[in-house]
Coordinates of C-alpha atoms in Angstrom, one line a residue:
M234 CA 71.7 0.6 -16.8
I235 CA 70.2 2.0 -19.9
Q236 CA 71.3 5.5 -21.0
D237 CA 69.7 7.6 -23.6
L238 CA 66.7 5.3 -23.5
K239 CA 64.4 7.6 -25.5
R240 CA 67.0 7.8 -28.4
L241 CA 67.6 4.0 -28.2
I242 CA 63.8 3.3 -28.5
E243 CA 63.5 5.6 -31.5
Q244 CA 66.6 4.0 -33.2
V245 CA 65.6 0.4 -32.6
S246 CA 62.0 1.2 -33.7
R247 CA 63.3 2.7 -37.0
D248 CA 66.1 0.1 -37.7
K249 CA 64.1 -3.0 -36.8
G250 CA 60.7 -1.7 -38.0
I251 CA 59.1 -2.6 -34.6
E252 CA 56.4 -0.3 -33.2
R253 CA 57.5 2.0 -30.4
E254 CA 54.7 0.8 -28.1
V255 CA 55.9 -2.8 -28.5
L256 CA 59.4 -1.8 -27.5
I257 CA 58.2 0.2 -24.5
S258 CA 56.0 -2.7 -23.2
T259 CA 59.0 -5.0 -23.8
L260 CA 61.3 -2.8 -21.8
E261 CA 58.7 -2.5 -19.0
E262 CA 58.4 -6.2 -18.8
A263 CA 62.2 -6.6 -18.8
M264 CA 62.6 -4.2 -15.9
R265 CA 59.7 -6.0 -14.1
S266 CA 61.6 -9.3 -14.5
A267 CA 64.9 -7.7 -13.3
A268 CA 63.2 -6.2 -10.3
R269 CA 61.6 -9.5 -9.2
K270 CA 64.9 -11.2 -9.7
K271 CA 66.6 -8.7 -7.4
F272 CA 63.8 -8.2 -4.7
G273 CA 61.8 -11.5 -5.0
H274 CA 58.6 -12.5 -6.8
D275 CA 56.2 -11.6 -4.0
L276 CA 56.5 -7.8 -4.1
D277 CA 53.6 -5.6 -5.4
L278 CA 55.3 -3.9 -8.3
E279 CA 54.4 -1.4 -10.9
V280 CA 56.7 -0.5 -13.8
A281 CA 56.1 2.3 -16.3
Y282 CA 58.0 4.2 -19.0
N283 CA 58.2 7.9 -18.3
D284 CA 58.2 9.5 -21.7
E285 CA 59.1 13.0 -20.3
F286 CA 62.3 11.9 -18.7
G287 CA 63.0 9.0 -21.0
E288 CA 63.4 6.4 -18.3
I289 CA 61.7 3.3 -16.9
E290 CA 60.4 3.9 -13.4
A291 CA 59.7 1.0 -10.9
F292 CA 57.5 1.5 -7.9
Q293 CA 57.1 -1.0 -5.1
F294 CA 53.8 -0.8 -3.3
K295 CA 53.4 -1.5 0.4
E296 CA 50.4 -1.4 2.7
V297 CA 50.7 0.9 5.7
V298 CA 50.1 -1.2 8.9
A299 CA 50.3 -0.8 12.7
E300 CA 52.5 -3.9 13.0
V301 CA 54.6 -5.2 10.1
E302 CA 54.4 -9.0 9.5
D303 CA 55.5 -9.1 5.9
P304 CA 58.2 -6.5 5.2
V305 CA 58.0 -7.2 1.4
L306 CA 54.3 -6.1 1.2
E307 CA 53.9 -4.0 4.4
I308 CA 55.4 -0.9 5.9
S309 CA 54.9 0.5 9.4
L310 CA 53.0 3.8 10.0
E311 CA 56.2 5.4 11.4
E312 CA 58.3 4.5 8.3
G313 CA 55.4 5.4 6.0
R314 CA 55.1 8.9 7.4
K315 CA 58.8 9.5 6.6
L316 CA 57.8 9.0 2.9
D317 CA 54.4 10.6 3.1
P318 CA 53.5 12.5 6.3
D319 CA 49.7 12.3 5.5
C320 CA 49.6 8.5 5.1
E321 CA 47.3 6.4 7.4
V322 CA 47.0 2.8 8.3
G323 CA 45.4 0.9 5.3
D324 CA 46.9 3.2 2.7
S325 CA 49.1 1.9 -0.1
L326 CA 52.4 3.6 -0.6
G327 CA 54.4 3.6 -3.8
I328 CA 58.1 3.5 -3.2
K329 CA 60.3 4.4 -6.2
L330 CA 63.1 1.9 -6.7
D331 CA 66.6 2.9 -7.7
T332 CA 66.9 0.9 -11.0
D333 CA 70.7 1.3 -10.8
T334 CA 70.7 -1.0 -7.8
F335 CA 69.3 -4.0 -9.6
G336 CA 72.7 -5.3 -10.2
R337 CA 74.6 -6.7 -13.1
I338 CA 72.8 -10.1 -13.1
A339 CA 69.4 -8.4 -13.1
A340 CA 70.5 -6.0 -15.9
Q341 CA 71.7 -9.0 -18.0
S342 CA 68.3 -10.7 -17.4
A343 CA 66.6 -7.5 -18.6
K344 CA 68.8 -7.4 -21.7
Q345 CA 68.0 -11.0 -22.5
V346 CA 64.2 -10.4 -22.2
I347 CA 64.6 -7.3 -24.4
I348 CA 66.5 -9.3 -27.1
Q349 CA 64.0 -12.2 -26.9
K350 CA 61.0 -9.8 -27.1
M351 CA 62.6 -8.0 -30.0
K352 CA 63.0 -11.3 -31.8
D353 CA 59.4 -12.3 -31.0
A354 CA 58.1 -8.9 -32.2
E355 CA 60.2 -9.2 -35.4
R356 CA 59.0 -12.7 -36.0
E357 CA 55.4 -11.6 -35.5
M358 CA 55.9 -8.7 -38.0
I359 CA 57.4 -11.1 -40.6
Y360 CA 54.4 -13.4 -40.1
E361 CA 52.0 -10.5 -40.5
D362 CA 53.9 -9.4 -43.7
Y363 CA 53.8 -12.8 -45.3
K364 CA 50.6 -14.4 -44.1
D365 CA 48.5 -12.6 -46.8
R366 CA 51.0 -13.3 -49.5
R367 CA 50.0 -16.9 -50.1
G368 CA 49.7 -17.5 -53.8
E369 CA 52.1 -14.7 -54.7
I370 CA 55.3 -15.1 -56.7
I371 CA 58.3 -14.0 -54.6
N372 CA 62.0 -13.4 -55.5
G373 CA 64.9 -14.5 -53.3
I374 CA 68.5 -15.7 -53.2
V375 CA 69.6 -19.3 -52.5
Q376 CA 71.3 -19.3 -49.1
R377 CA 71.7 -23.0 -48.3
L378 CA 71.1 -26.4 -49.9
D379 CA 70.6 -29.4 -47.7
K380 CA 68.3 -32.5 -47.2
G381 CA 65.5 -30.3 -45.9
G382 CA 65.4 -28.4 -49.1
I383 CA 66.6 -25.0 -50.5
T384 CA 66.8 -22.2 -48.0
V385 CA 65.9 -18.9 -49.6
N386 CA 66.9 -15.5 -48.3
L387 CA 63.9 -13.1 -48.9
G388 CA 65.6 -10.1 -47.2
R389 CA 64.0 -9.8 -43.8
A390 CA 62.9 -13.4 -43.7
E391 CA 64.0 -16.9 -44.7
A392 CA 61.9 -19.4 -46.7
V393 CA 62.2 -23.1 -47.7
I394 CA 61.5 -24.9 -50.9
P395 CA 61.1 -28.5 -49.7
Y396 CA 62.3 -31.4 -51.9
R397 CA 58.7 -32.2 -52.9
E398 CA 58.2 -28.6 -54.2
Q399 CA 61.4 -28.6 -56.3
V400 CA 61.3 -29.4 -60.0
P401 CA 63.2 -32.6 -60.9
R402 CA 66.6 -31.9 -62.5
E403 CA 66.6 -28.2 -61.6
T404 CA 69.9 -27.4 -59.9
Y405 CA 70.9 -24.3 -57.9
R406 CA 74.0 -23.0 -56.2
R407 CA 74.4 -20.7 -53.2
G408 CA 73.9 -17.1 -54.3
D409 CA 71.6 -17.9 -57.3
R410 CA 68.5 -15.8 -57.7
I411 CA 65.3 -17.9 -57.5
R412 CA 61.5 -17.2 -58.0
A413 CA 58.8 -19.3 -56.4
L414 CA 55.2 -19.3 -55.3
V415 CA 54.4 -18.6 -51.6
L416 CA 52.6 -21.9 -50.8
E417 CA 52.1 -21.8 -47.1
V418 CA 52.9 -19.4 -44.1
S419 CA 52.6 -20.8 -40.6
R420 CA 53.5 -19.8 -37.1
E421 CA 56.3 -21.9 -35.5
A422 CA 58.1 -21.7 -32.2
R423 CA 61.3 -20.8 -33.9
G424 CA 59.7 -18.2 -36.1
P425 CA 57.3 -18.0 -39.2
Q426 CA 57.7 -21.0 -41.5
I427 CA 57.4 -19.8 -45.2
I428 CA 57.1 -22.7 -47.7
L429 CA 57.7 -22.0 -51.3
S430 CA 56.9 -24.1 -54.4
R431 CA 58.1 -24.2 -58.0
T432 CA 56.0 -27.3 -58.9
H433 CA 52.5 -26.1 -58.0
P434 CA 50.1 -25.4 -60.9
D435 CA 49.4 -22.0 -59.4
F436 CA 53.0 -21.0 -60.0
L437 CA 52.4 -21.5 -63.7
M438 CA 49.1 -19.5 -63.6
K439 CA 50.7 -16.7 -61.7
L440 CA 53.6 -16.5 -64.2
F441 CA 51.1 -16.1 -67.0
T442 CA 49.2 -13.4 -65.0
L443 CA 52.5 -11.5 -64.8
E444 CA 53.3 -11.9 -68.5
V445 CA 49.8 -11.4 -70.0
P446 CA 48.2 -8.0 -69.4
E447 CA 44.8 -9.3 -70.6
I448 CA 44.8 -11.9 -67.7
A449 CA 45.8 -9.2 -65.1
E450 CA 43.0 -7.0 -66.5
G451 CA 40.4 -9.8 -66.2
I452 CA 39.7 -9.9 -70.0
V453 CA 41.3 -13.4 -70.3
T454 CA 40.6 -15.9 -67.5
I455 CA 42.6 -19.0 -66.6
M456 CA 40.1 -21.8 -66.1
G457 CA 42.6 -24.4 -64.9
A458 CA 46.2 -25.7 -65.2
T459 CA 48.0 -29.0 -64.6
R460 CA 51.7 -29.9 -64.7
E461 CA 54.2 -32.6 -64.7
P462 CA 56.9 -30.3 -63.4
G463 CA 60.0 -29.9 -65.5
S464 CA 58.4 -31.8 -68.4
R465 CA 55.0 -30.6 -69.7
A466 CA 52.0 -28.5 -68.7
K467 CA 48.6 -27.7 -69.9
I468 CA 46.7 -24.4 -69.2
A469 CA 43.1 -23.7 -70.2
V470 CA 42.1 -20.1 -70.9
T471 CA 38.9 -18.2 -72.1
S472 CA 38.1 -14.7 -73.1
K473 CA 35.3 -12.4 -72.0
D474 CA 35.9 -10.3 -75.2
P475 CA 35.0 -12.2 -78.4
D476 CA 37.5 -10.0 -80.3
I477 CA 40.4 -11.2 -78.2
D478 CA 41.8 -14.7 -78.8
P479 CA 42.7 -16.0 -75.3
V480 CA 45.3 -18.5 -76.7
G481 CA 46.9 -15.8 -78.9
A482 CA 47.1 -13.4 -76.0
C483 CA 48.9 -16.0 -73.9
V484 CA 51.3 -16.9 -76.7
G485 CA 52.2 -13.3 -77.5
M486 CA 53.9 -11.8 -80.6
K487 CA 56.2 -14.5 -82.0
G488 CA 55.6 -16.5 -78.9
S489 CA 57.3 -13.9 -76.6
R490 CA 54.9 -14.2 -73.7
V491 CA 54.8 -18.0 -73.5
Q492 CA 58.6 -18.2 -74.0
S493 CA 59.2 -16.0 -71.0
V494 CA 57.2 -18.5 -68.9
V495 CA 59.0 -21.5 -70.5
Q496 CA 62.4 -19.9 -69.7
E497 CA 61.4 -19.4 -66.1
L498 CA 60.3 -23.1 -65.9
R499 CA 63.6 -24.1 -67.5
G500 CA 62.2 -25.4 -70.7
E501 CA 58.9 -27.0 -69.5
K502 CA 56.7 -27.6 -72.6
I503 CA 53.4 -25.7 -72.2
D504 CA 50.2 -26.4 -74.2
I505 CA 47.8 -23.4 -74.1
I506 CA 44.2 -24.6 -74.6
E507 CA 41.0 -22.8 -75.2
Y508 CA 38.4 -23.6 -72.6
N509 CA 35.0 -24.8 -73.8
P510 CA 31.9 -25.3 -71.6
D511 CA 31.0 -28.3 -73.8
P512 CA 32.9 -31.2 -72.2
A513 CA 33.5 -33.1 -75.5
K514 CA 35.0 -30.0 -77.2
F515 CA 37.1 -29.2 -74.1
V516 CA 38.5 -32.7 -74.1
C517 CA 39.3 -32.5 -77.8
N518 CA 41.1 -29.1 -77.2
G519 CA 42.8 -30.7 -74.2
L520 CA 44.3 -33.5 -76.3
A521 CA 45.9 -31.0 -78.7
P522 CA 47.9 -31.1 -80.9
A523 CA 46.3 -34.5 -81.8
V524 CA 43.4 -34.5 -84.3
I525 CA 40.2 -36.1 -83.0
S526 CA 37.7 -38.1 -85.2
K527 CA 35.0 -38.9 -82.8
V528 CA 34.0 -38.7 -79.1
V529 CA 31.7 -41.1 -77.3
I530 CA 30.5 -39.8 -73.9
D531 CA 29.6 -42.0 -70.9
Q532 CA 28.1 -39.4 -68.6
A533 CA 27.3 -41.8 -65.8
N534 CA 31.0 -42.8 -65.4
R535 CA 32.4 -39.4 -66.5
L536 CA 34.3 -41.3 -69.2
M537 CA 35.0 -40.2 -72.8
E538 CA 36.1 -42.6 -75.5
V539 CA 38.1 -40.6 -77.9
I540 CA 38.7 -41.9 -81.4
V541 CA 41.7 -40.7 -83.4
P542 CA 43.2 -41.5 -86.8
D543 CA 45.7 -44.3 -86.5
D544 CA 48.6 -42.0 -87.3
Q545 CA 47.5 -39.6 -84.5
L546 CA 47.3 -42.3 -81.7
S547 CA 50.8 -41.9 -80.3
L548 CA 50.5 -38.1 -80.5
A549 CA 47.2 -38.1 -78.6
I550 CA 48.5 -40.5 -75.9
G551 CA 51.9 -38.8 -75.7
K552 CA 55.2 -40.0 -74.4
R553 CA 54.5 -42.6 -71.6
G554 CA 50.8 -41.5 -71.7
Q555 CA 51.6 -37.9 -70.6
N556 CA 49.4 -36.0 -73.1
V557 CA 46.2 -38.0 -72.2
R558 CA 47.1 -38.0 -68.5
L559 CA 47.4 -34.2 -68.4
A560 CA 44.3 -33.7 -70.5
S561 CA 42.3 -35.9 -68.1
K562 CA 43.5 -33.9 -65.1
L563 CA 42.7 -30.6 -66.8
T564 CA 39.2 -31.5 -68.0
E565 CA 38.4 -33.7 -65.0
W566 CA 37.2 -36.5 -67.3
R567 CA 38.5 -40.0 -67.7
I568 CA 39.8 -40.4 -71.2
D569 CA 40.2 -43.6 -73.2
V570 CA 42.0 -43.0 -76.5
K571 CA 41.5 -45.5 -79.3
S572 CA 42.6 -45.6 -82.9
E573 CA 40.0 -45.7 -85.7
S574 CA 41.0 -49.2 -86.8
K575 CA 40.7 -50.6 -83.2
Y576 CA 37.4 -48.8 -82.7
Q577 CA 36.0 -50.2 -86.0
K578 CA 37.1 -53.6 -85.0
S579 CA 35.5 -53.3 -81.6
L580 CA 32.3 -52.0 -83.3
K581 CA 32.3 -55.0 -85.6
E582 CA 32.8 -57.4 -82.7
V583 CA 29.8 -56.0 -80.7
Y584 CA 27.7 -55.8 -83.8
D585 CA 28.5 -59.4 -84.7
S586 CA 27.5 -60.4 -81.2
L587 CA 23.9 -59.3 -82.1
L588 CA 24.0 -61.3 -85.4
S589 CA 25.1 -64.4 -83.4
L590 CA 21.8 -64.5 -81.6
P591 CA 19.1 -66.9 -82.9
G592 CA 16.6 -65.2 -85.1
V593 CA 18.5 -61.9 -85.5
G594 CA 19.3 -61.1 -89.1
D595 CA 21.0 -58.0 -90.7
A596 CA 17.8 -55.9 -90.8
T597 CA 16.9 -56.7 -87.1
A598 CA 20.5 -56.1 -86.0
D599 CA 20.5 -52.7 -87.7
N600 CA 17.2 -51.8 -86.0
L601 CA 18.4 -52.9 -82.6
Y602 CA 21.7 -50.9 -83.1
E603 CA 19.8 -47.7 -84.1
A604 CA 17.6 -48.2 -80.9
G605 CA 20.7 -48.1 -78.8
F606 CA 21.3 -51.9 -78.4
S607 CA 24.8 -52.0 -80.0
S608 CA 25.7 -55.4 -78.6
A609 CA 24.3 -58.6 -77.1
E610 CA 25.5 -57.5 -73.7
E611 CA 23.5 -54.3 -73.9
L612 CA 20.5 -56.2 -75.3
A613 CA 20.6 -58.5 -72.2
G614 CA 20.0 -55.4 -70.0
G615 CA 16.9 -54.3 -72.0
L616 CA 13.2 -54.6 -71.3
V617 CA 10.5 -56.3 -73.3
E618 CA 8.6 -52.9 -73.6
E619 CA 11.7 -51.3 -75.1
L620 CA 12.1 -54.0 -77.8
V621 CA 8.4 -54.1 -78.7
A622 CA 8.7 -50.4 -79.7
I623 CA 11.3 -51.4 -82.4
P624 CA 9.8 -52.0 -85.9
G625 CA 9.5 -55.8 -86.7
I626 CA 9.8 -57.0 -83.1
S627 CA 6.7 -58.6 -81.6
Q628 CA 6.2 -59.4 -77.9
Q629 CA 7.1 -63.1 -78.6
K630 CA 10.3 -62.1 -80.5
A631 CA 11.3 -59.6 -77.7
V632 CA 11.2 -62.3 -75.0
K633 CA 13.1 -64.7 -77.3
F634 CA 15.8 -62.1 -78.1
L635 CA 16.2 -61.1 -74.4
D636 CA 16.5 -64.8 -73.3
A637 CA 19.1 -65.4 -76.1
A638 CA 21.1 -62.3 -75.1
K639 CA 21.2 -63.4 -71.5
E640 CA 22.3 -66.9 -72.4
Y641 CA 25.0 -65.5 -74.7
L642 CA 26.2 -63.3 -71.8
S643 CA 26.3 -66.2 -69.4
L644 CA 28.4 -68.2 -71.9
I645 CA 31.1 -65.5 -72.4
H646 CA 31.4 -64.9 -68.7
I647 CA 32.1 -68.6 -67.9

């Protein structure tokens, strides 16, 4: 059935990259399956590869008995002694089967098991090869394009870039070279499922790692990245070495390094930002290239009110709010951008709300403002003890101001 088995095992092992032991166990199982198909499933069978002779040997074991009741599992003492003159009742005799007698159907079954097992072993090897490559950038060739996504030929394996992981407006044709991030590797019944992405922020970070030696060496660290794929991205970097400018290292001579990344991302605009542990400074950096006048921090709500010159407002917000949206994702702070004129107007409105309260003049309003009560609304939430500590405010005035502020609040919320 199988000639030159030893040579065949060596050749398949070499060509398919499957371990010799895996092939041998596959062949043994195939022969076991073929023997059972030929002789039935009840027989006591042992199959083993004989490396010396380069063949698969099959032995059927039968118990020596005085009277045979089951010819599949038993042999008479008389018949047993023809095979082994020293055997006794109760012994187990191994009878070598002629594998050539298994027949064409059994041989075909063995072949199918071998092919299936080879496929399984190959799939397992592909899974083992790729399961630890999550987060790596990989090169491939576009093989197919359909509703499921782009099928990419990686050589020994196939991968898919689903529609959700494709950059809008990027187009490919069959045979095009493509680079992407290994996003996920999972075991599936039909073989390993390798999912690739060109939209993930990690793809951007890995591209910079490949282009910037200082990042690969650990001198410059990427602190975070966010993208609106195909349009714009922001990446925050910092340096362990004070003599190395992290932004400059990522930009490269005449912009060579960042341009390589931009070209791979088909023109996606990239803002490289210096990370700062001070949240306010980091937010200001994140809104680059806009110039920031002032930042008001609301720590409790993780909100920053960012004030910019009037002529910088559209730049800070960006087209359809893109710049502020990306900066917010990168810094993990909610950002509210206001122009200076709008901010001054809102300040005047809240300051005027203090002046509108009975008994509050300019001097008292200034004192309240400096104490942190910038509006009638904030004053309504104050305590008598807090107000008494402010110069010029007695216990009686404090109660009067608080009552007036609460009444003002109830009127504006009607």
